[in-house]
Amino acid sequence: MSNFNLDNVTSHIEQDFDNSVNRLIEWLKIPSVSTDPAYNDDVRKAADWMMNELDGMGFEIKLIETDGHPVVFAERKASNKDAKTILYYGHYDVQPGDPFELWDTAPFEPTIVDSMHGKKLVARGAEDDKGQVMTFIEAFRAFIATHDDLPCNIKIMLEGEEETGSPSLDKFLKQNKDILAADVCVVCDTAMWDINTPAITYSLRGLIDAEISIKGPSRDLHSGMYGGAVINPLHALSNIVAQLHDENGKIQIPHFYEGAPELEEAERAALSALNFDDAEFLGEIGLKNTAGEDGYSTIERIYARPSCDVNGMWGGYIGEGHKTVIASEAHVKLSCRLVGDQDPAKILPNIEKFFADRLPADFTMTFKNHGAAYALKLPIDSPYLKAAQKGLEVEYQREAKMIGMGGSIPAVGAIKNMLGLESVMVGFGLSDDNIHSPNEKYELTCLRRGIRSHAAILLELAKV
Amino acid sequence: MSNFNLDNVTSHIEQDFDNSVNRLIEWLKIPSVSTDPAYNDDVRKAADWMMNELDGMGFEIKLIETDGHPVVFAERKASNKDAKTILYYGHYDVQPGDPFELWDTAPFEPTIVDSMHGKKLVARGAEDDKGQVMTFIEAFRAFIATHDDLPCNIKIMLEGEEETGSPSLDKFLKQNKDILAADVCVVCDTAMWDINTPAITYSLRGLIDAEISIKGPSRDLHSGMYGGAVINPLHALSNIVAQLHDENGKIQIPHFYEGAPELEEAERAALSALNFDDAEFLGEIGLKNTAGEDGYSTIERIYARPSCDVNGMWGGYIGEGHKTVIASEAHVKLSCRLVGDQDPAKILPNIEKFFADRLPADFTMTFKNHGAAYALKLPIDSPYLKAAQKGLEVEYQREAKMIGMGGSIPAVGAIKNMLGLESVMVGFGLSDDNIHSPNEKYELTCLRRGIRSHAAILLELAKV
């Protein structure tokens, strides 16, 4: 190990940083929206772009087809025959850009603007997950530029379907188990505690999503000719959505909470010790009042309790002006975040039943789901996790916080189940990065220190 | 009067009928959607098209500007100095074509297809109201072609904003009172009882519409990071919509029913005597069960009771696939049909209050309305109405039914209030014409017999 010099690597990172930003900008210009088939060509273009980069860095590259979008796989061995093998996970697909009109600059025209932390890069995917992926890619580049070598054998797996719930991932992992073999997986898709405090995420909520369409009259009706004499599908759907939670914020889907553990005193104390600032968390999104399930604090609600949210709802005339129509159909997309041992496979049919049981007699409904993931808690005493903590401390000169995350990364569960691999989740996002929202951004300081951190972490992982 | 020969007129109508259809097709090709500013040029083009037709028939024409879309006005005097003056009302604007994907043929590419009654013309506006307007225009054309004269002085007023609630009409009528002076107004925008039974509409429901947007968080949120800890605007809006009616179908907006008279026994008996067929009415739109306000029959609900319907509702991600977002805003368009003396000006602020009272503490809302009309009942003993009945009987060889209409025609109230003119509402639509819906159509037999009826009615009106 003595032949690797972190100072040389970080010096190179600093000198090359403008180029790193430009490379990220190039990648962000490709609208790799995985959920919308209209962007299929761009998704592939984003994969090819990264393949080309990795090829140039001396990685063996392979674009592996799946039932959906392909996986970018790359490998470069260390000269040290005894080196550990680290699998890095990220995703090259992004959320849709809409609502486009709420962006200050076009989502796929990356723009650098001033921020309270210096400069930030604004674009769809700037953080989630192209910017985050670049933190480890650019760290590898710096090692290769300064040492023509890497401290560990590196495997890279970049998925193209994370934003649609990773539907092809299980099968992909099963079929490619051999080439993916590693000592540990490093996942870069999570957030810091704040701009100066790094974090390692050890718990994730699970996710299920569903899309329900209900249909009453066989066609749209004139509200004058029929109003008052038929059940309006938008009223019927609103009635059902209004019943999803009771007045205490409890989700009413039958058996929903089965497997969701009550918080233990120790966990409550640990969450409380994080000194999460409700006023700041809510103030940043223009709100004052806490809300949610009675009996829990805000941080408990988002780290340790399940949730159920409508993500989209529509029906009838939604254009300019007014059209006095009674819609034939009404639609809702919803998702649930899961904790503990809540089982997506059991909850999905109960959501369907919840809607079906409340459907007016003459109505029909269709139900589909896009993806599902179990909640996950990672062991916090693993030597790899401790190595990552050390690497972060080298860069930030303070201890990394161990945090939960309200979101879901289906890959982490799949990697554990299919490859038997533990993951270390370390990322450099901030809570105000607007991921999945208009004006998504990544602070340039997060990108720069993320690259530096991954360099330090890689050296620590090599020592395990 | 002896110099007018109805047989000559109807013979001409028959010979010229293919041309009548082609003229209507030409007019229907112009997408005069009044509610959407993107179609503003087409609205004007549709007005110009009709101006040109009327000019060719020897009418004095005048396009009169309003605060919104212009009014087509035309006048042709009878040679008989003592002739009555009849004002004909219709509208040249149409509803939007969407949802376009549910049309079998494009809404603005009129197509003639087989129907259970022979042939029908399918297009947006085929019935409402371009086809109906053509019934009287083509009747005038036949008189002029065969007699170079008309039995009455004819004034024509075609509005371009009926589908948006006629916002400019009151002011227009007030400013143009002199040129609009007449003995009676004939309105052609209503339906027949069935394909063989003509009808005169003597009651209309009133209309108010409103658009409400509520806003919670200042931006769209990631449902993983925030789900369970904030109030979801789509849930909040669904909660409010779900409260619009109680379990008995009663509308819960405060003071809503003030001015809505209970049905008298005589009216109930008259409605019952129409032998309205619930199973047929509902079966035609794929439904089996009656619904609505408890204690009323279906025909009472649509002719004589008020209603409140969401016409459109939307928020969050409504594209392909899934996006796990909590929307910042949620939107609803709704309208109410009014009866008796219900006052739109009093109900609108109560709708606003109904939503505002139920808004979560951190939320803001905006409220706007597009138009309003009082409900209306016309005297059924007027000599003009009896003349129209006689004319219809000449054509159909059976008595016209006197019916109510669930829809609203703001012009009828405005013409009464501003011009002091009584209206006779006679039209040739059918309940399955899909007005305001995909695949709107007009039966060619309704067009043909409508033209013939207007010829007969005009002769009867001349005798009053």
PDB file of C-alpha atoms in Angstrom, chain A residues 35-37 95-96 98-99 124 163 205 207 209-211 216-232 234-235 238-239 241-242 244-245 281-282 284-289 291-293 298 301-302 307-326 333-335 337 361-362 370 406-407 431-432 434-438, chain B residues 35-37 95-96 98-99 124 163 205 207 209-211 216-232 234-235 238-239 241-242 244-245 281-282 284-289 291-293 298 301-302 307-326 333-335 337 361-362 370 406-407 431-432 434-438:
ATOM      1  CA  THR A  35     -39.632   5.823 -17.149  1.00  0.00           C
ATOM      2  CA  ASP A  36     -40.729   7.285 -20.494  1.00  0.00           C
ATOM      3  CA  PRO A  37     -40.182   5.180 -23.648  1.00  0.00           C
ATOM      4  CA  GLN A  95     -36.271  11.287 -13.290  1.00  0.00           C
ATOM      5  CA  PRO A  96     -38.407  13.081 -15.905  1.00  0.00           C
ATOM      6  CA  ASP A  98     -41.404  17.873 -15.884  1.00  0.00           C
ATOM      7  CA  PRO A  99     -42.983  20.129 -14.777  1.00  0.00           C
ATOM      8  CA  ARG A 124     -31.935  16.935 -13.907  1.00  0.00           C
ATOM      9  CA  GLU A 163     -35.820   5.607 -11.179  1.00  0.00           C
ATOM     10  CA  ARG A 205     -37.284   2.493   3.566  1.00  0.00           C
ATOM     11  CA  LEU A 207     -41.022   1.064  -1.744  1.00  0.00           C
ATOM     12  CA  ASP A 209     -45.929   1.785  -6.232  1.00  0.00           C
ATOM     13  CA  ALA A 210     -49.246   1.264  -7.911  1.00  0.00           C
ATOM     14  CA  GLU A 211     -51.336   2.906 -10.595  1.00  0.00           C
ATOM     15  CA  GLY A 216     -67.727   4.671 -14.441  1.00  0.00           C
ATOM     16  CA  PRO A 217     -69.730   5.863 -17.470  1.00  0.00           C
ATOM     17  CA  SER A 218     -68.564   4.428 -20.777  1.00  0.00           C
ATOM     18  CA  ARG A 219     -67.729   7.891 -22.108  1.00  0.00           C
ATOM     19  CA  ASP A 220     -67.215  11.458 -20.913  1.00  0.00           C
ATOM     20  CA  LEU A 221     -70.595  13.039 -20.201  1.00  0.00           C
ATOM     21  CA  HIS A 222     -72.098  16.519 -20.435  1.00  0.00           C
ATOM     22  CA  SER A 223     -72.437  17.664 -16.842  1.00  0.00           C
ATOM     23  CA  GLY A 224     -75.717  19.407 -17.642  1.00  0.00           C
ATOM     24  CA  MET A 225     -77.370  16.377 -19.152  1.00  0.00           C
ATOM     25  CA  TYR A 226     -76.094  13.912 -16.531  1.00  0.00           C
ATOM     26  CA  GLY A 227     -74.967  15.957 -13.516  1.00  0.00           C
ATOM     27  CA  GLY A 228     -76.716  14.781 -10.351  1.00  0.00           C
ATOM     28  CA  ALA A 229     -77.838  11.463 -11.858  1.00  0.00           C
ATOM     29  CA  VAL A 230     -74.560   9.532 -12.139  1.00  0.00           C
ATOM     30  CA  ILE A 231     -71.601   8.925  -9.839  1.00  0.00           C
ATOM     31  CA  ASN A 232     -68.732  11.145 -10.937  1.00  0.00           C
ATOM     32  CA  LEU A 234     -63.396  11.896  -9.838  1.00  0.00           C
ATOM     33  CA  HIS A 235     -65.624  12.133  -6.775  1.00  0.00           C
ATOM     34  CA  SER A 238     -61.357  11.351  -4.202  1.00  0.00           C
ATOM     35  CA  ASN A 239     -63.551   9.475  -1.729  1.00  0.00           C
ATOM     36  CA  VAL A 241     -58.020   8.629  -1.557  1.00  0.00           C
ATOM     37  CA  ALA A 242     -59.565  10.545   1.356  1.00  0.00           C
ATOM     38  CA  LEU A 244     -56.251   6.199   2.824  1.00  0.00           C
ATOM     39  CA  HIS A 245     -55.391   7.848   6.157  1.00  0.00           C
ATOM     40  CA  PHE A 281     -36.550  20.968   7.452  1.00  0.00           C
ATOM     41  CA  LEU A 282     -40.052  22.337   6.936  1.00  0.00           C
ATOM     42  CA  GLU A 284     -36.877  25.062   3.518  1.00  0.00           C
ATOM     43  CA  ILE A 285     -40.047  23.854   1.701  1.00  0.00           C
ATOM     44  CA  GLY A 286     -42.252  26.718   2.816  1.00  0.00           C
ATOM     45  CA  LEU A 287     -44.087  24.946   5.646  1.00  0.00           C
ATOM     46  CA  LYS A 288     -44.419  25.598   9.368  1.00  0.00           C
ATOM     47  CA  ASN A 289     -46.478  22.776  10.840  1.00  0.00           C
ATOM     48  CA  ALA A 291     -47.759  16.615  10.024  1.00  0.00           C
ATOM     49  CA  GLY A 292     -48.081  12.849   9.790  1.00  0.00           C
ATOM     50  CA  GLU A 293     -48.689   9.825  11.967  1.00  0.00           C
ATOM     51  CA  THR A 298     -40.617  14.196  12.074  1.00  0.00           C
ATOM     52  CA  ARG A 301     -41.719   9.550  10.460  1.00  0.00           C
ATOM     53  CA  ILE A 302     -39.241   9.736   7.593  1.00  0.00           C
ATOM     54  CA  SER A 307     -45.908   6.238   4.506  1.00  0.00           C
ATOM     55  CA  CYS A 308     -48.431   6.238   1.684  1.00  0.00           C
ATOM     56  CA  ASP A 309     -48.610   9.063  -0.841  1.00  0.00           C
ATOM     57  CA  VAL A 310     -50.478   9.856  -3.997  1.00  0.00           C
ATOM     58  CA  ASN A 311     -47.783  10.840  -6.520  1.00  0.00           C
ATOM     59  CA  GLY A 312     -50.154  11.838  -9.288  1.00  0.00           C
ATOM     60  CA  MET A 313     -53.907  12.073  -9.836  1.00  0.00           C
ATOM     61  CA  TRP A 314     -55.892  13.134 -12.858  1.00  0.00           C
ATOM     62  CA  GLY A 315     -59.115  12.956 -14.810  1.00  0.00           C
ATOM     63  CA  GLY A 316     -61.554  15.074 -16.817  1.00  0.00           C
ATOM     64  CA  TYR A 317     -60.704  18.353 -18.507  1.00  0.00           C
ATOM     65  CA  ILE A 318     -57.409  19.755 -17.279  1.00  0.00           C
ATOM     66  CA  GLY A 319     -56.633  22.219 -20.084  1.00  0.00           C
ATOM     67  CA  GLU A 320     -57.126  25.972 -20.277  1.00  0.00           C
ATOM     68  CA  GLY A 321     -60.555  27.356 -19.423  1.00  0.00           C
ATOM     69  CA  HIS A 322     -63.486  25.184 -18.498  1.00  0.00           C
ATOM     70  CA  LYS A 323     -65.243  22.174 -19.954  1.00  0.00           C
ATOM     71  CA  THR A 324     -68.396  21.026 -18.200  1.00  0.00           C
ATOM     72  CA  VAL A 325     -67.710  17.344 -18.466  1.00  0.00           C
ATOM     73  CA  ILE A 326     -68.146  14.352 -16.185  1.00  0.00           C
ATOM     74  CA  LYS A 333     -50.489   6.853  -9.034  1.00  0.00           C
ATOM     75  CA  LEU A 334     -49.461   6.137  -5.479  1.00  0.00           C
ATOM     76  CA  SER A 335     -46.498   4.754  -3.597  1.00  0.00           C
ATOM     77  CA  ARG A 337     -42.511   3.678   1.790  1.00  0.00           C
ATOM     78  CA  ALA A 361     -71.253  -0.788  -8.040  1.00  0.00           C
ATOM     79  CA  ASP A 362     -71.217   0.139 -11.721  1.00  0.00           C
ATOM     80  CA  HIS A 370     -44.078  -0.728 -11.473  1.00  0.00           C
ATOM     81  CA  GLY A 406     -36.646   7.912   3.913  1.00  0.00           C
ATOM     82  CA  GLY A 407     -36.074   6.969   0.311  1.00  0.00           C
ATOM     83  CA  SER A 431     -31.555  17.838   1.518  1.00  0.00           C
ATOM     84  CA  ASP A 432     -32.166  20.956  -0.594  1.00  0.00           C
ATOM     85  CA  ASN A 434     -34.379  19.203  -5.256  1.00  0.00           C
ATOM     86  CA  ILE A 435     -33.937  15.659  -6.485  1.00  0.00           C
ATOM     87  CA  HIS A 436     -37.095  14.529  -8.340  1.00  0.00           C
ATOM     88  CA  SER A 437     -38.139  18.224  -8.405  1.00  0.00           C
ATOM     89  CA  PRO A 438     -37.584  21.232 -10.652  1.00  0.00           C
TER      90      PRO A 438
ATOM     91  CA  THR B  35     -61.880  28.210 -24.211  1.00  0.00           C
ATOM     92  CA  ASP B  36     -58.297  27.792 -25.410  1.00  0.00           C
ATOM     93  CA  PRO B  37     -56.430  30.895 -26.630  1.00  0.00           C
ATOM     94  CA  GLN B  95     -65.858  22.478 -26.964  1.00  0.00           C
ATOM     95  CA  PRO B  96     -62.217  21.320 -27.067  1.00  0.00           C
ATOM     96  CA  ASP B  98     -59.672  16.344 -26.268  1.00  0.00           C
ATOM     97  CA  PRO B  99     -59.292  13.569 -25.220  1.00  0.00           C
ATOM     98  CA  ARG B 124     -66.694  18.296 -32.690  1.00  0.00           C
ATOM     99  CA  GLU B 163     -68.877  27.088 -24.393  1.00  0.00           C
ATOM    100  CA  ARG B 205     -80.620  24.703 -15.185  1.00  0.00           C
ATOM    101  CA  LEU B 207     -74.515  27.136 -14.190  1.00  0.00           C
ATOM    102  CA  ASP B 209     -68.014  27.070 -12.589  1.00  0.00           C
ATOM    103  CA  ALA B 210     -64.905  27.505 -10.516  1.00  0.00           C
ATOM    104  CA  GLU B 211     -61.264  26.516 -10.637  1.00  0.00           C
ATOM    105  CA  GLY B 216     -48.735  23.139   0.221  1.00  0.00           C
ATOM    106  CA  PRO B 217     -44.947  22.680   0.024  1.00  0.00           C
ATOM    107  CA  SER B 218     -43.150  25.352  -2.020  1.00  0.00           C
ATOM    108  CA  ARG B 219     -41.907  22.740  -4.513  1.00  0.00           C
ATOM    109  CA  ASP B 220     -42.503  19.146  -5.552  1.00  0.00           C
ATOM    110  CA  LEU B 221     -40.917  16.826  -3.010  1.00  0.00           C
ATOM    111  CA  HIS B 222     -39.245  13.415  -3.095  1.00  0.00           C
ATOM    112  CA  SER B 223     -41.777  11.084  -1.469  1.00  0.00           C
ATOM    113  CA  GLY B 224     -38.969   9.128   0.200  1.00  0.00           C
ATOM    114  CA  MET B 225     -37.402  12.130   1.851  1.00  0.00           C
ATOM    115  CA  TYR B 226     -40.686  13.756   2.885  1.00  0.00           C
ATOM    116  CA  GLY B 227     -43.381  11.054   2.720  1.00  0.00           C
ATOM    117  CA  GLY B 228     -45.191  10.764   6.044  1.00  0.00           C
ATOM    118  CA  ALA B 229     -43.970  14.108   7.360  1.00  0.00           C
ATOM    119  CA  VAL B 230     -45.911  16.599   5.229  1.00  0.00           C
ATOM    120  CA  ILE B 231     -49.530  16.936   4.131  1.00  0.00           C
ATOM    121  CA  ASN B 232     -49.822  15.803   0.513  1.00  0.00           C
ATOM    122  CA  LEU B 234     -53.531  15.719  -3.530  1.00  0.00           C
ATOM    123  CA  HIS B 235     -54.742  14.044  -0.339  1.00  0.00           C
ATOM    124  CA  SER B 238     -59.334  14.701  -2.309  1.00  0.00           C
ATOM    125  CA  ASN B 239     -60.478  15.181   1.278  1.00  0.00           C
ATOM    126  CA  VAL B 241     -63.841  16.932  -2.855  1.00  0.00           C
ATOM    127  CA  ALA B 242     -64.993  13.895  -0.853  1.00  0.00           C
ATOM    128  CA  LEU B 244     -68.822  18.028  -1.375  1.00  0.00           C
ATOM    129  CA  HIS B 245     -71.702  15.531  -1.042  1.00  0.00           C
ATOM    130  CA  PHE B 281     -80.737   6.496 -20.165  1.00  0.00           C
ATOM    131  CA  LEU B 282     -78.114   4.766 -18.018  1.00  0.00           C
ATOM    132  CA  GLU B 284     -76.596   3.994 -23.137  1.00  0.00           C
ATOM    133  CA  ILE B 285     -73.606   5.126 -21.040  1.00  0.00           C
ATOM    134  CA  GLY B 286     -72.742   1.680 -19.671  1.00  0.00           C
ATOM    135  CA  LEU B 287     -74.355   2.040 -16.239  1.00  0.00           C
ATOM    136  CA  LYS B 288     -77.073   0.115 -14.416  1.00  0.00           C
ATOM    137  CA  ASN B 289     -77.656   1.825 -11.083  1.00  0.00           C
ATOM    138  CA  ALA B 291     -77.443   7.553  -8.359  1.00  0.00           C
ATOM    139  CA  GLY B 292     -77.773  11.037  -6.942  1.00  0.00           C
ATOM    140  CA  GLU B 293     -79.754  12.991  -4.396  1.00  0.00           C
ATOM    141  CA  THR B 298     -83.495  10.418 -12.375  1.00  0.00           C
ATOM    142  CA  ARG B 301     -82.448  15.043 -10.681  1.00  0.00           C
ATOM    143  CA  ILE B 302     -81.450  16.300 -14.114  1.00  0.00           C
ATOM    144  CA  SER B 307     -75.904  19.346  -8.986  1.00  0.00           C
ATOM    145  CA  CYS B 308     -72.221  19.833  -8.283  1.00  0.00           C
ATOM    146  CA  ASP B 309     -69.544  18.039 -10.295  1.00  0.00           C
ATOM    147  CA  VAL B 310     -65.807  18.038 -10.543  1.00  0.00           C
ATOM    148  CA  ASN B 311     -65.046  18.497 -14.262  1.00  0.00           C
ATOM    149  CA  GLY B 312     -61.310  18.035 -14.006  1.00  0.00           C
ATOM    150  CA  MET B 313     -58.757  17.331 -11.291  1.00  0.00           C
ATOM    151  CA  TRP B 314     -55.001  17.004 -11.474  1.00  0.00           C
ATOM    152  CA  GLY B 315     -51.665  17.213  -9.723  1.00  0.00           C
ATOM    153  CA  GLY B 316     -48.288  15.488  -9.428  1.00  0.00           C
ATOM    154  CA  TYR B 317     -46.780  13.204 -12.015  1.00  0.00           C
ATOM    155  CA  ILE B 318     -49.328  12.090 -14.602  1.00  0.00           C
ATOM    156  CA  GLY B 319     -47.042  10.897 -17.398  1.00  0.00           C
ATOM    157  CA  GLU B 320     -45.911   7.411 -18.353  1.00  0.00           C
ATOM    158  CA  GLY B 321     -44.433   5.235 -15.636  1.00  0.00           C
ATOM    159  CA  HIS B 322     -43.973   6.379 -12.084  1.00  0.00           C
ATOM    160  CA  LYS B 323     -42.365   9.306 -10.323  1.00  0.00           C
ATOM    161  CA  THR B 324     -42.270   9.195  -6.549  1.00  0.00           C
ATOM    162  CA  VAL B 325     -43.123  12.794  -5.983  1.00  0.00           C
ATOM    163  CA  ILE B 326     -45.289  14.707  -3.540  1.00  0.00           C
ATOM    164  CA  LYS B 333     -62.259  22.502 -11.942  1.00  0.00           C
ATOM    165  CA  LEU B 334     -65.854  22.154 -10.828  1.00  0.00           C
ATOM    166  CA  SER B 335     -69.273  23.347 -11.872  1.00  0.00           C
ATOM    167  CA  ARG B 337     -76.072  23.254 -12.174  1.00  0.00           C
ATOM    168  CA  ALA B 361     -53.006  25.374   7.983  1.00  0.00           C
ATOM    169  CA  ASP B 362     -49.859  25.764   5.893  1.00  0.00           C
ATOM    170  CA  HIS B 370     -65.239  31.521 -15.754  1.00  0.00           C
ATOM    171  CA  GLY B 406     -80.250  19.714 -17.347  1.00  0.00           C
ATOM    172  CA  GLY B 407     -77.804  21.890 -19.203  1.00  0.00           C
ATOM    173  CA  SER B 431     -79.259  12.289 -25.987  1.00  0.00           C
ATOM    174  CA  ASP B 432     -76.605  10.042 -27.548  1.00  0.00           C
ATOM    175  CA  ASN B 434     -71.950  12.827 -27.364  1.00  0.00           C
ATOM    176  CA  ILE B 435     -71.861  16.567 -27.137  1.00  0.00           C
ATOM    177  CA  HIS B 436     -68.821  17.671 -25.059  1.00  0.00           C
ATOM    178  CA  SER B 437     -67.513  14.071 -25.487  1.00  0.00           C
ATOM    179  CA  PRO B 438     -65.414  12.179 -27.995  1.00  0.00           C
TER     180      PRO B 438
END
